[in-house]
N, CA, C and O atoms as CSV, one atom per row, in Angstrom:
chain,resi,resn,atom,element,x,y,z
A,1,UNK,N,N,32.488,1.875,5.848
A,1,UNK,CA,C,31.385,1.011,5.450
A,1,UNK,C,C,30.433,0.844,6.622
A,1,UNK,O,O,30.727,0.991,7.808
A,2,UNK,N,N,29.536,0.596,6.242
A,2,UNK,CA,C,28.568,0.850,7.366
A,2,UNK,C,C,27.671,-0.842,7.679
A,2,UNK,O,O,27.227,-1.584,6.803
A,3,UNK,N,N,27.623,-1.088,9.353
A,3,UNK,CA,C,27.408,-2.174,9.536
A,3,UNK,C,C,25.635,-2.744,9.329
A,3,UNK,O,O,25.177,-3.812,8.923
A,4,UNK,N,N,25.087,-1.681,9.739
A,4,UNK,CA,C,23.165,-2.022,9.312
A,4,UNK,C,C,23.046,-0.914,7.836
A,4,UNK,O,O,22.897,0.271,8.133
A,5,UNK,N,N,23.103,-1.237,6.334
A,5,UNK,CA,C,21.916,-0.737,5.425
A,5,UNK,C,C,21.026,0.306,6.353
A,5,UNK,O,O,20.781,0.066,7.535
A,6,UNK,N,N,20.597,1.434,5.699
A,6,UNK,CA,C,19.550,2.525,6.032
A,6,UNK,C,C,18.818,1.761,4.663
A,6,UNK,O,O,19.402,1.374,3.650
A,7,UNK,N,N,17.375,1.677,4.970
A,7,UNK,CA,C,16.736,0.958,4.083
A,7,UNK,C,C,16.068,2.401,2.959
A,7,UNK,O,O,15.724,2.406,1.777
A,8,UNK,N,N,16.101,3.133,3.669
A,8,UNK,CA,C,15.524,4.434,2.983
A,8,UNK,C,C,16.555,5.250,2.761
A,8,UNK,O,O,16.539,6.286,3.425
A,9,UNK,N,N,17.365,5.109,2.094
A,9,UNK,CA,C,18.782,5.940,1.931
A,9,UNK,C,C,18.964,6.148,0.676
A,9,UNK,O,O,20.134,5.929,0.361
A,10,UNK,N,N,18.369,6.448,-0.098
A,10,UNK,CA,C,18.170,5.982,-1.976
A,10,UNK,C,C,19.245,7.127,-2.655
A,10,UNK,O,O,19.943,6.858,-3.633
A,11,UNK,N,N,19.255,8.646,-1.863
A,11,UNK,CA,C,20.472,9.405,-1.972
A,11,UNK,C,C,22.077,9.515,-2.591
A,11,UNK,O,O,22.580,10.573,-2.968
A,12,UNK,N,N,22.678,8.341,-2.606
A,12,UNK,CA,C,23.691,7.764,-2.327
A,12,UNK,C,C,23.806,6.522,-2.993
A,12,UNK,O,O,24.698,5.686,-2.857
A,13,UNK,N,N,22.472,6.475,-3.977
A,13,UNK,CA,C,22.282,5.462,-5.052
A,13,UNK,C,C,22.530,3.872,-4.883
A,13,UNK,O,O,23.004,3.025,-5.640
A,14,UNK,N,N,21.985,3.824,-3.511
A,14,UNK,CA,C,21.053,2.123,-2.920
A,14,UNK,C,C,19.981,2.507,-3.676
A,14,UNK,O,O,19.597,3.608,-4.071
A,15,UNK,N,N,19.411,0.962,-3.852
A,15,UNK,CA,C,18.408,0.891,-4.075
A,15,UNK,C,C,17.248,0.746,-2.889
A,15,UNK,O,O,17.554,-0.286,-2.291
A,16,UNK,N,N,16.486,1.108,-2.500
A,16,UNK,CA,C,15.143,0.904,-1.394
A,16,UNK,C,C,15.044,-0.573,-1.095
A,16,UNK,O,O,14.808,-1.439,-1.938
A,17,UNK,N,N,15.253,-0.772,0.213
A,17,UNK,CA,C,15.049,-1.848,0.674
A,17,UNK,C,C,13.661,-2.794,0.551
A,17,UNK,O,O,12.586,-2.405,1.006
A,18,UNK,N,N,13.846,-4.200,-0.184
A,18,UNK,CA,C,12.196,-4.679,-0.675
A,18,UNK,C,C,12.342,-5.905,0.210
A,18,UNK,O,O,13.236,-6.701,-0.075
A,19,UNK,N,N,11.570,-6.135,1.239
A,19,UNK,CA,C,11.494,-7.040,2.170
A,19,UNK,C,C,10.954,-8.304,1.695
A,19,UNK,O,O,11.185,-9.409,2.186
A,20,UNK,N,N,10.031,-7.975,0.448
A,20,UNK,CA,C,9.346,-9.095,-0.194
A,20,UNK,C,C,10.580,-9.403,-1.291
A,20,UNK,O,O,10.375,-10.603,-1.472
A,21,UNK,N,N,11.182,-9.229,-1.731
A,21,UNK,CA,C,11.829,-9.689,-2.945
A,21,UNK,C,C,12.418,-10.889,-3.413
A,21,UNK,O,O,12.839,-11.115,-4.547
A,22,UNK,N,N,12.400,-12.009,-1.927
A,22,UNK,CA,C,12.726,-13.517,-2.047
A,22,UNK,C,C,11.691,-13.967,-2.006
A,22,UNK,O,O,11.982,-15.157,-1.886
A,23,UNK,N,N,9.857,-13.888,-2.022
A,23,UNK,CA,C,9.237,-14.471,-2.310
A,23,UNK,C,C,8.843,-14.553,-3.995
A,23,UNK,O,O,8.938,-13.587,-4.752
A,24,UNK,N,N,8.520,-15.517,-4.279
A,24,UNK,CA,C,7.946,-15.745,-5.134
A,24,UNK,C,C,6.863,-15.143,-6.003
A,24,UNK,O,O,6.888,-15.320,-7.221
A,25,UNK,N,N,5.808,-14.360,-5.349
A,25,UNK,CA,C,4.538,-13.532,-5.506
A,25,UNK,C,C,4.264,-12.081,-4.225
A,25,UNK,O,O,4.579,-11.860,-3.056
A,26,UNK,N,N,3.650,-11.512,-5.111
A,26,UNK,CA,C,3.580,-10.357,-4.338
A,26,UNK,C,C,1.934,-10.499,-3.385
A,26,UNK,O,O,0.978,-11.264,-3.517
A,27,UNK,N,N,2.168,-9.570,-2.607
A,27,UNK,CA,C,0.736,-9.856,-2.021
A,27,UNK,C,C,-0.390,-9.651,-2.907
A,27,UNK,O,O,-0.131,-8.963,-3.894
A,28,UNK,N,N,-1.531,-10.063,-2.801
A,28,UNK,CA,C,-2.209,-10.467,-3.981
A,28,UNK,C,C,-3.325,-9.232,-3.950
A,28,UNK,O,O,-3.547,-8.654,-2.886
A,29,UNK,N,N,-3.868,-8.940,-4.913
A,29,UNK,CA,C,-4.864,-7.877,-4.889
A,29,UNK,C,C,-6.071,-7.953,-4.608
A,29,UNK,O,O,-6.853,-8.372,-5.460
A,30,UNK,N,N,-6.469,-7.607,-3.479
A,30,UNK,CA,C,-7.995,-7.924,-3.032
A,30,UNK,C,C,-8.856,-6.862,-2.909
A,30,UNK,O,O,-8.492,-5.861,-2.291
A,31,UNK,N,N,-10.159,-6.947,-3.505
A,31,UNK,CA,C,-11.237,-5.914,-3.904
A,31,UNK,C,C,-12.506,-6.127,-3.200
A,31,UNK,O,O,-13.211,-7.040,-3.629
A,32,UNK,N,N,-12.910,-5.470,-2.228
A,32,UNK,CA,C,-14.255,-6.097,-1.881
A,32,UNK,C,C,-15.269,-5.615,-2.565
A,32,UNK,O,O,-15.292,-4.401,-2.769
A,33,UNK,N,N,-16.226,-6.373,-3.021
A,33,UNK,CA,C,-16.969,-6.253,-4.325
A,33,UNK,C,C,-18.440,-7.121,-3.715
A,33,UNK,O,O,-18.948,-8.213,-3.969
A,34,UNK,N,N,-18.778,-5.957,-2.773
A,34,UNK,CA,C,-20.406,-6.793,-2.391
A,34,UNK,C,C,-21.472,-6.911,-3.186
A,34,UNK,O,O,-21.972,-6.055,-3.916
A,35,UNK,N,N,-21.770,-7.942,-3.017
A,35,UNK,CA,C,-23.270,-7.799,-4.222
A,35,UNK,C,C,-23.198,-8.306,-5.187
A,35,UNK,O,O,-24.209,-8.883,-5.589
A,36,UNK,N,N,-21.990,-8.330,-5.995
A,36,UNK,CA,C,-21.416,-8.736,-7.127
A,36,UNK,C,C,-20.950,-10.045,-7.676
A,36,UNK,O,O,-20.003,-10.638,-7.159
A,37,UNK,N,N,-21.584,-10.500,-8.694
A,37,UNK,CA,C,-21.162,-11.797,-9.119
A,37,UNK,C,C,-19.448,-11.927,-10.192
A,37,UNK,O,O,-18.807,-11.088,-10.824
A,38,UNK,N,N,-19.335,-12.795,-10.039
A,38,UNK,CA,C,-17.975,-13.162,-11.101
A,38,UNK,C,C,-18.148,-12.794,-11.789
A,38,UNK,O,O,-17.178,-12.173,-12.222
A,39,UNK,N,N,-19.473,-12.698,-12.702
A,39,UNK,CA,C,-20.164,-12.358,-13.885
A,39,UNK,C,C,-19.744,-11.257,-14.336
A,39,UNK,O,O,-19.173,-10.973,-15.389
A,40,UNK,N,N,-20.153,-10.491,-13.229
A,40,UNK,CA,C,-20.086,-8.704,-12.983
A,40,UNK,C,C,-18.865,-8.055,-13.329
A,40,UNK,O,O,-18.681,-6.908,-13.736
A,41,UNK,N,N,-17.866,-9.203,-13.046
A,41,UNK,CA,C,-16.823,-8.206,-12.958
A,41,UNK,C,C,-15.556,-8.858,-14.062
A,41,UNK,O,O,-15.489,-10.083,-14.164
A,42,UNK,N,N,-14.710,-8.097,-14.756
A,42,UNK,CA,C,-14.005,-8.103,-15.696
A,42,UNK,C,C,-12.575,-8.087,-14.918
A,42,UNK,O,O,-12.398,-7.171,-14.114
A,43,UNK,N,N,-11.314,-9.265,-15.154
A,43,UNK,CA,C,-10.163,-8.938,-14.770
A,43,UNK,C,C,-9.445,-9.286,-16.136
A,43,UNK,O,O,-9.665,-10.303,-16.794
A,44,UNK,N,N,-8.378,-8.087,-16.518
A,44,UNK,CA,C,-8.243,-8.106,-18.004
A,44,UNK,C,C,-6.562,-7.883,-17.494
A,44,UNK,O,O,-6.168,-7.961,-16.330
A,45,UNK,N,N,-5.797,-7.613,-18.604
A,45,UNK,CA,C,-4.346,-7.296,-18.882
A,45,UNK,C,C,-4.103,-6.789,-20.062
A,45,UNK,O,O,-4.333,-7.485,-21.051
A,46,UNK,N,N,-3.480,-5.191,-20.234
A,46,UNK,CA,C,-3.110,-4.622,-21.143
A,46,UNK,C,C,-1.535,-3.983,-21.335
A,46,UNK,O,O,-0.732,-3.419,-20.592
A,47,UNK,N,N,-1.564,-4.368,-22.650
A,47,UNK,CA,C,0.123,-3.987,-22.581
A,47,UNK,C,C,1.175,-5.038,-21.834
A,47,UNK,O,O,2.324,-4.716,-21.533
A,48,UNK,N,N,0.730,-6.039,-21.643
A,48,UNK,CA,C,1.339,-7.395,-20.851
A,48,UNK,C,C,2.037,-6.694,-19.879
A,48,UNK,O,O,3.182,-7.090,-19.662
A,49,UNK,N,N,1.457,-5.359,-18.978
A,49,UNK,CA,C,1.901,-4.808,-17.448
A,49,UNK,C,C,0.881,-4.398,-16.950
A,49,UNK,O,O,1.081,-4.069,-15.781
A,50,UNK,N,N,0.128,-4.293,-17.191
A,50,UNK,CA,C,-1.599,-3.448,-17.081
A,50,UNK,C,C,-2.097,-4.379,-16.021
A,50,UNK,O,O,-1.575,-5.465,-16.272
A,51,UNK,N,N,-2.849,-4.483,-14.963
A,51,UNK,CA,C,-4.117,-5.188,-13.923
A,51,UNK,C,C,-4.475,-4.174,-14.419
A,51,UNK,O,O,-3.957,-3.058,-14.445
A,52,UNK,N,N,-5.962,-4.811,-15.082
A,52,UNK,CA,C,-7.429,-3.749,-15.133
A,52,UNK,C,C,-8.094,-4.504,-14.540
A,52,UNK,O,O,-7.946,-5.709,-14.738
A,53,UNK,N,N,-9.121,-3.987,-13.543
A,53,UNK,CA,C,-10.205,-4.711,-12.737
A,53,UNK,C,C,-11.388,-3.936,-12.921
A,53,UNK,O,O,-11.442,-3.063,-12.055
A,54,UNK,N,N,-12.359,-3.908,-13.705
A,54,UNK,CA,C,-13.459,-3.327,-14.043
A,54,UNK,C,C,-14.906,-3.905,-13.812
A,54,UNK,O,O,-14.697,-5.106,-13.640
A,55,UNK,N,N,-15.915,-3.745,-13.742
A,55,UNK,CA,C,-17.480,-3.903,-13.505
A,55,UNK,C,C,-18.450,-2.670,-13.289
A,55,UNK,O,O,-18.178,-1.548,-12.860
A,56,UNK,N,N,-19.704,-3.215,-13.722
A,56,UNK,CA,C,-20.729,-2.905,-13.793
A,56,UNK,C,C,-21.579,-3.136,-12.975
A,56,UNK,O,O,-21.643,-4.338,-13.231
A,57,UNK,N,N,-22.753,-2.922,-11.703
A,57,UNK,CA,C,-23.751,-2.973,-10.875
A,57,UNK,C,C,-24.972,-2.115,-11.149
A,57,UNK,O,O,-25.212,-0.916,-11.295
A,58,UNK,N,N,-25.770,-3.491,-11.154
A,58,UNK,CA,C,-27.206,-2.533,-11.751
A,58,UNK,C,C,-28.165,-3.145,-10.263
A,58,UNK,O,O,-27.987,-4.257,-9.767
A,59,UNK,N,N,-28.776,-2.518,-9.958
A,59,UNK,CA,C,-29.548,-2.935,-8.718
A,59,UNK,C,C,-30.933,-2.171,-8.736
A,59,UNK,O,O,-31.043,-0.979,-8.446
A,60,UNK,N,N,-32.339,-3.282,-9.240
A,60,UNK,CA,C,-33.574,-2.328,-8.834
A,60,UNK,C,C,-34.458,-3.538,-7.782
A,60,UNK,O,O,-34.561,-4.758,-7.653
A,61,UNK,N,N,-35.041,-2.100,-7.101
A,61,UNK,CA,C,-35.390,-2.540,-5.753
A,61,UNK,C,C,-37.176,-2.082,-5.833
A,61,UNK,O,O,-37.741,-1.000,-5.677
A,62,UNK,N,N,-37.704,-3.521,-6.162
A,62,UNK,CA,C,-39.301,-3.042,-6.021
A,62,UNK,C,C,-40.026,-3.429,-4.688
A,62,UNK,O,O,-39.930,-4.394,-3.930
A,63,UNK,N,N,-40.758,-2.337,-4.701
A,63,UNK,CA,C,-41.867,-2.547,-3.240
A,63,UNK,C,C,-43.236,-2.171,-3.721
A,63,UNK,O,O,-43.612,-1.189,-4.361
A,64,UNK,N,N,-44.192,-3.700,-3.021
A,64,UNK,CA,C,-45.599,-3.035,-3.847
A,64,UNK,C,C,-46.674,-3.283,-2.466
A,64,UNK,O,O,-46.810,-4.417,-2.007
A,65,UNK,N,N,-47.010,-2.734,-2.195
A,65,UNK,CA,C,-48.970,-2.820,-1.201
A,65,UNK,C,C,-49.775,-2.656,-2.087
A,65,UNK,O,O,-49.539,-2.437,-3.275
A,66,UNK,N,N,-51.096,-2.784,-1.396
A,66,UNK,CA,C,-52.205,-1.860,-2.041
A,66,UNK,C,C,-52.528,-0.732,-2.218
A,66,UNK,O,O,-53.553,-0.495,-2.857
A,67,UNK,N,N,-51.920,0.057,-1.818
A,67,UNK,CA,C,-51.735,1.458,-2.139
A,67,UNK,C,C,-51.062,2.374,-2.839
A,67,UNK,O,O,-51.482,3.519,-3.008
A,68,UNK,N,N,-49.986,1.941,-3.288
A,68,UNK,CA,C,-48.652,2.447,-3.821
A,68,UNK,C,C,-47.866,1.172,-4.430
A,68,UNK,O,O,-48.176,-0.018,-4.377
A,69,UNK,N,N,-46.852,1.742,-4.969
A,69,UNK,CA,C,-45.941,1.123,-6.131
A,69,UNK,C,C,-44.631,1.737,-6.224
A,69,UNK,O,O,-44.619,2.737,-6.941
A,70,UNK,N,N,-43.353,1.363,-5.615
A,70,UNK,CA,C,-42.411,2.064,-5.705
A,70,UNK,C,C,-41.118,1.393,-6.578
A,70,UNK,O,O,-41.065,0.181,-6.370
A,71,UNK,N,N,-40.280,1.775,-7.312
A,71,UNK,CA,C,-39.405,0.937,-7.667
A,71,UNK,C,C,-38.184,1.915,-7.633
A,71,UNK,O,O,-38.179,2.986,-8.240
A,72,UNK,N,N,-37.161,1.456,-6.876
A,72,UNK,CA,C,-35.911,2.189,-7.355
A,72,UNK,C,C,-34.807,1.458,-7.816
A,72,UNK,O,O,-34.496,0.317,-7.474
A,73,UNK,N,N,-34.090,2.382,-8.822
A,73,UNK,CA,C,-32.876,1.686,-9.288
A,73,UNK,C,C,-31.649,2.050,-9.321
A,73,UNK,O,O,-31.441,3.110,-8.730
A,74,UNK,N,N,-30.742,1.552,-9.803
A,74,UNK,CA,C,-29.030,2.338,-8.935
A,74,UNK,C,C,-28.360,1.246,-9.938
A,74,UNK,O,O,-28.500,0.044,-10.164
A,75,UNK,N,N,-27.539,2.340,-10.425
A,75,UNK,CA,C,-26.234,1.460,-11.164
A,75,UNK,C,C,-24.730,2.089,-11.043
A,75,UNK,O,O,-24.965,3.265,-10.766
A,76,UNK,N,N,-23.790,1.986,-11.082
A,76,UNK,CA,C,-22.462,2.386,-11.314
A,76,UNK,C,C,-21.463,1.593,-12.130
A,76,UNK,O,O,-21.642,0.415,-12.438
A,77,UNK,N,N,-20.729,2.088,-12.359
A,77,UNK,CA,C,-19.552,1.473,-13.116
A,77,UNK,C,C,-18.220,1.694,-12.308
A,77,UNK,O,O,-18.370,2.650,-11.548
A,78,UNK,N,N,-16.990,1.144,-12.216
A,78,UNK,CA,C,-15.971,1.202,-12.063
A,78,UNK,C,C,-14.985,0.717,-12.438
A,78,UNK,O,O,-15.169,-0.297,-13.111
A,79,UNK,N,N,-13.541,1.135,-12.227
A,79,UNK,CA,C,-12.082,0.817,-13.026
A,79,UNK,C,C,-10.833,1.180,-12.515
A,79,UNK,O,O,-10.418,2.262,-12.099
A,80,UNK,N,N,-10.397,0.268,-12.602
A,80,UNK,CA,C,-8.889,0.547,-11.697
A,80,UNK,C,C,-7.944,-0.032,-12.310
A,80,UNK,O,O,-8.278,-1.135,-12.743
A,81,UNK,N,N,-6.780,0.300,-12.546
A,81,UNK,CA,C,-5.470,0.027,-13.041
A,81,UNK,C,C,-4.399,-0.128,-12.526
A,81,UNK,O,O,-3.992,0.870,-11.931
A,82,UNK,N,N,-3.637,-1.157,-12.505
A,82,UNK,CA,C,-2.276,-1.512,-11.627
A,82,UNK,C,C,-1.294,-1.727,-12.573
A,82,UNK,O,O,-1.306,-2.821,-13.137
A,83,UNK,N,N,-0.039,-0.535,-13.014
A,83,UNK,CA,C,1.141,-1.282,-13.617
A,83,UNK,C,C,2.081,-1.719,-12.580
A,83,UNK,O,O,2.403,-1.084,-11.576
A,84,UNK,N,N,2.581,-3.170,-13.033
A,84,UNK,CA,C,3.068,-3.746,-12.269
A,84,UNK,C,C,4.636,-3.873,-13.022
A,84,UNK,O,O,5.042,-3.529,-14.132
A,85,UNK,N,N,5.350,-4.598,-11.743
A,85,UNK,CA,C,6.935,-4.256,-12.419
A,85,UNK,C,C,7.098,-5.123,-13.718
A,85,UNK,O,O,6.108,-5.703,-14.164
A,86,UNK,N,N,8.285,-5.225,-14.322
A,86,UNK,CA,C,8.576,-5.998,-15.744
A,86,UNK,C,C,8.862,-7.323,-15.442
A,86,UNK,O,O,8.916,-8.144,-16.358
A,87,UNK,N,N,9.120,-7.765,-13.868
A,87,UNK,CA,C,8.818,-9.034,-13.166
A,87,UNK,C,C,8.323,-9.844,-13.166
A,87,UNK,O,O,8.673,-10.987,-12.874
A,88,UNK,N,N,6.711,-9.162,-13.730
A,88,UNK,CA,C,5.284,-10.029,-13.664
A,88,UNK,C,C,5.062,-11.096,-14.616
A,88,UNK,O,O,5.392,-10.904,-15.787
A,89,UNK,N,N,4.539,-12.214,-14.260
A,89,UNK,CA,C,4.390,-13.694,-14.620
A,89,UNK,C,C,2.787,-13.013,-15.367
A,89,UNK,O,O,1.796,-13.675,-15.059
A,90,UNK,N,N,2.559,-11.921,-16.181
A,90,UNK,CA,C,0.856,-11.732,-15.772
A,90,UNK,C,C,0.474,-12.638,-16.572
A,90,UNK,O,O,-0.756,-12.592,-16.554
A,91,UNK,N,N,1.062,-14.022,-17.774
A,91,UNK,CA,C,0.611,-14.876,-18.216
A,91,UNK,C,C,0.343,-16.196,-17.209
A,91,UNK,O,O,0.547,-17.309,-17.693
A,92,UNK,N,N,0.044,-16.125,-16.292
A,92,UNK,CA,C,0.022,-16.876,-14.735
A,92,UNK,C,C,-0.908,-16.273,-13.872
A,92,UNK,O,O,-1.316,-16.828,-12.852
A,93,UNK,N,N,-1.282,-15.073,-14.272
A,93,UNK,CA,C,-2.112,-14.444,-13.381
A,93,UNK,C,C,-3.348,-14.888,-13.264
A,93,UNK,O,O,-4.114,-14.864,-14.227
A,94,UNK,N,N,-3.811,-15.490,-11.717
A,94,UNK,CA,C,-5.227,-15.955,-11.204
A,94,UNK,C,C,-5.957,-15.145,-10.679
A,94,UNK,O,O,-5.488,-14.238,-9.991
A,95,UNK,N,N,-7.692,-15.338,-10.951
A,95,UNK,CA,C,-8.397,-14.537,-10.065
A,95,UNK,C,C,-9.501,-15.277,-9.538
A,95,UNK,O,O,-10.246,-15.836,-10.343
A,96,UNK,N,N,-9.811,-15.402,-7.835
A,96,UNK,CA,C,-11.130,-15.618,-8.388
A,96,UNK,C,C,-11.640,-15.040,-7.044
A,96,UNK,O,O,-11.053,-14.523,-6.094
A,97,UNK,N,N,-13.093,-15.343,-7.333
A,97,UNK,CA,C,-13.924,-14.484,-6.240
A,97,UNK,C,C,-15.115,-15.644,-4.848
A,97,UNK,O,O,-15.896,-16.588,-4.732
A,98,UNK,N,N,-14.408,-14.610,-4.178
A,98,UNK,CA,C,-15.779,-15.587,-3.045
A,98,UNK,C,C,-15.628,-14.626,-1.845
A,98,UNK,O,O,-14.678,-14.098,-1.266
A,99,UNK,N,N,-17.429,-14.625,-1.680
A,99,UNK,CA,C,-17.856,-13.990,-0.849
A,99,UNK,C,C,-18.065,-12.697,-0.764
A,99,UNK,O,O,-18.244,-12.134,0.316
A,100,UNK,N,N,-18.062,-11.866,-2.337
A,100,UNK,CA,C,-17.549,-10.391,-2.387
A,100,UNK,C,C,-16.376,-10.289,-2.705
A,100,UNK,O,O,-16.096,-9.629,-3.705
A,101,UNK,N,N,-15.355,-10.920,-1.933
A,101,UNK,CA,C,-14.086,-10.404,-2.473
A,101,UNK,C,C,-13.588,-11.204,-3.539
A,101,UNK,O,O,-13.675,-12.418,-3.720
A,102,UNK,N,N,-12.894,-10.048,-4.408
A,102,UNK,CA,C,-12.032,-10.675,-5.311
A,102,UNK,C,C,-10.844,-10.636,-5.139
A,102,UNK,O,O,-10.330,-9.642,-4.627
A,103,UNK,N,N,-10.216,-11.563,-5.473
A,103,UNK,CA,C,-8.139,-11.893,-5.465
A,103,UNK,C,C,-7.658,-12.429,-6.523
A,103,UNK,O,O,-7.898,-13.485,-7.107
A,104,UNK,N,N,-6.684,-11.259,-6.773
A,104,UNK,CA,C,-5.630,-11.347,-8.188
A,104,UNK,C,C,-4.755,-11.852,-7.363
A,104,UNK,O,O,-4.699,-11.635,-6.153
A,105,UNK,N,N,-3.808,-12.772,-8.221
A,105,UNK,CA,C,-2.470,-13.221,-7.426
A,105,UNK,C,C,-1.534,-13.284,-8.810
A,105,UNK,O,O,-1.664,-14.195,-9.628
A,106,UNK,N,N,-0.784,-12.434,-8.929
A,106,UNK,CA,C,0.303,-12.510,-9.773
A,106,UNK,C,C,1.770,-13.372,-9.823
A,106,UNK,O,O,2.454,-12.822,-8.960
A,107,UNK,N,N,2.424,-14.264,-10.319
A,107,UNK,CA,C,3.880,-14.997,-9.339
A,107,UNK,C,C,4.795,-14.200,-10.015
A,107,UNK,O,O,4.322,-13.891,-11.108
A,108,UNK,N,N,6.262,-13.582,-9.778
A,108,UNK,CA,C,6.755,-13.227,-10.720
A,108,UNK,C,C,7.842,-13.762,-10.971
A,108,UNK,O,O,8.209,-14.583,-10.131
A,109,UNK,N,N,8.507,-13.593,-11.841
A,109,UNK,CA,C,9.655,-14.228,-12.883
A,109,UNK,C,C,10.866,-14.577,-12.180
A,109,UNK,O,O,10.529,-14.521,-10.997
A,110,UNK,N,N,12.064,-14.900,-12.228
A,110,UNK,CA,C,12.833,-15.281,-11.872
A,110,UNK,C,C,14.361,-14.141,-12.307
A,110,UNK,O,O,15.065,-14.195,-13.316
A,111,UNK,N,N,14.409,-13.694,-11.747
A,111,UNK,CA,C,15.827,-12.565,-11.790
A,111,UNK,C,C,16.953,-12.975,-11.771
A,111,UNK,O,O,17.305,-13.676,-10.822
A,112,UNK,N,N,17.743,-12.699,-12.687
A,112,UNK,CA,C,18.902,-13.446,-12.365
A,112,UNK,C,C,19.468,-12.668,-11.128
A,112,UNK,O,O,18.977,-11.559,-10.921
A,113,UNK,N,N,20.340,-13.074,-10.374
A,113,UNK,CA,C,21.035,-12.845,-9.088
A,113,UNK,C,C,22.456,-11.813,-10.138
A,113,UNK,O,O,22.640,-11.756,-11.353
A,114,UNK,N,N,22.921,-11.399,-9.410
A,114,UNK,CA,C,24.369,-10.927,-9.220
A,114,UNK,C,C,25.075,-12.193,-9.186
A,114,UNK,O,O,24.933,-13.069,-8.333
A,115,UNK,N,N,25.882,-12.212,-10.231
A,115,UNK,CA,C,27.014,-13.461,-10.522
A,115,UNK,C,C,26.595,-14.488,-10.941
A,115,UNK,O,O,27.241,-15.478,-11.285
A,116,UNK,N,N,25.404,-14.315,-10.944
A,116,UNK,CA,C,24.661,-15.866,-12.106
A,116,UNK,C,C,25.692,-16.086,-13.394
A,116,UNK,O,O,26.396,-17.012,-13.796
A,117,UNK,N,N,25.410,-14.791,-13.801
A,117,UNK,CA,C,26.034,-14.806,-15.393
A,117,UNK,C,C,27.872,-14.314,-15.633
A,117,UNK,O,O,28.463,-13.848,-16.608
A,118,UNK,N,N,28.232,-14.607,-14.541
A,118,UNK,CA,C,30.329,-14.763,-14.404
A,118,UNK,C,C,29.936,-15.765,-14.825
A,118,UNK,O,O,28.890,-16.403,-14.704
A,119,UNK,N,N,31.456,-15.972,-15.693
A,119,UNK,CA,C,32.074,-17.255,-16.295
A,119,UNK,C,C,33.354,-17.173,-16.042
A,119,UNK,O,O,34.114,-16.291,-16.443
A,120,UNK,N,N,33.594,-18.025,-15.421
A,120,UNK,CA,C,35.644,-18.216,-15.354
A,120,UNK,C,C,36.243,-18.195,-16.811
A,120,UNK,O,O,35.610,-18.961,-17.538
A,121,UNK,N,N,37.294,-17.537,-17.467
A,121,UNK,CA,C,37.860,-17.833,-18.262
A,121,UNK,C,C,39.676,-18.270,-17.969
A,121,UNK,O,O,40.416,-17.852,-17.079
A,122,UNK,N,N,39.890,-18.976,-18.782
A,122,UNK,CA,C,41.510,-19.729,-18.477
A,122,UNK,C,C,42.156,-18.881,-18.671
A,122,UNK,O,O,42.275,-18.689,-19.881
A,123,UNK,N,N,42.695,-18.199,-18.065
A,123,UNK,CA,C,44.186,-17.568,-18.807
A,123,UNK,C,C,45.029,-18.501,-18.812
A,123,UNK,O,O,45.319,-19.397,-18.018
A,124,UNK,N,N,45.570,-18.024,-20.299
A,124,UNK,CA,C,46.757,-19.157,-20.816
A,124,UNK,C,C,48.160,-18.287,-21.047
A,124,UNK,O,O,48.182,-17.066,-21.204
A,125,UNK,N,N,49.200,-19.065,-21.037
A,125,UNK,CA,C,50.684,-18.880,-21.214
A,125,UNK,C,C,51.846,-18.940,-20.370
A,125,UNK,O,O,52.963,-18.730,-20.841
């Protein structure tokens, strides 16, 4: 038997060592999203495992003198998807935004432990 776990030893059918797994929540998902209002941006859940984080940016930029007239404009779209483990609280899931960035914070569920669910039974006779 061996006195230190190899945390990366999965071979030999350990499971991978999860350093986070006694907290409560995972680190939370942060997007920097300049320019962009709350408005802008869509945080959804599909399939009750799905983070979708989606938006739209439309940006026109006018410049006028007496001589000329310029206007330019610029838009994109984007989308990103996170399945997350069967853990996830995602009916708990918060988001909100400041300063550009946005933060998802997911908490997750409660696991039972190893030996939660033993029950002593009496042997009789």
């Amino acid at each position: 038997m061996e006195m230190i776990p190899s945390f990366f030893d999965n071979h030999r059918g350990r499971s991978i060592f999860d350093p986070f797994s006694s907290f409560d929540i995972w680190d939370p998902f942060k997007a920097d999203l300049p320019g962009l209002k709350k408005e802008e941006v869509k945080v959804e859940v599909e399939d009750d495992r799905v983070l979708q984080i989606s938006g739209e940016r439309n940006v026109e930029k006018e410049d006028k003198n007496d001589t000329w007239h310029r206007v330019e404009r610029s838009s994109g779209k984007f989308l990103r998807r996170f399945r997350l483990p069967e853990d996830a609280k995602m009916d708990q899931a918060k988001a909100s935004m400041e300063n550009g960035v946005l933060t998802v914070t997911v908490p997750k569920k409660e696991l039972k432990k190893p030996g939660d669910g033993v029950k002593a039974i009496e042997i009789s006779g």
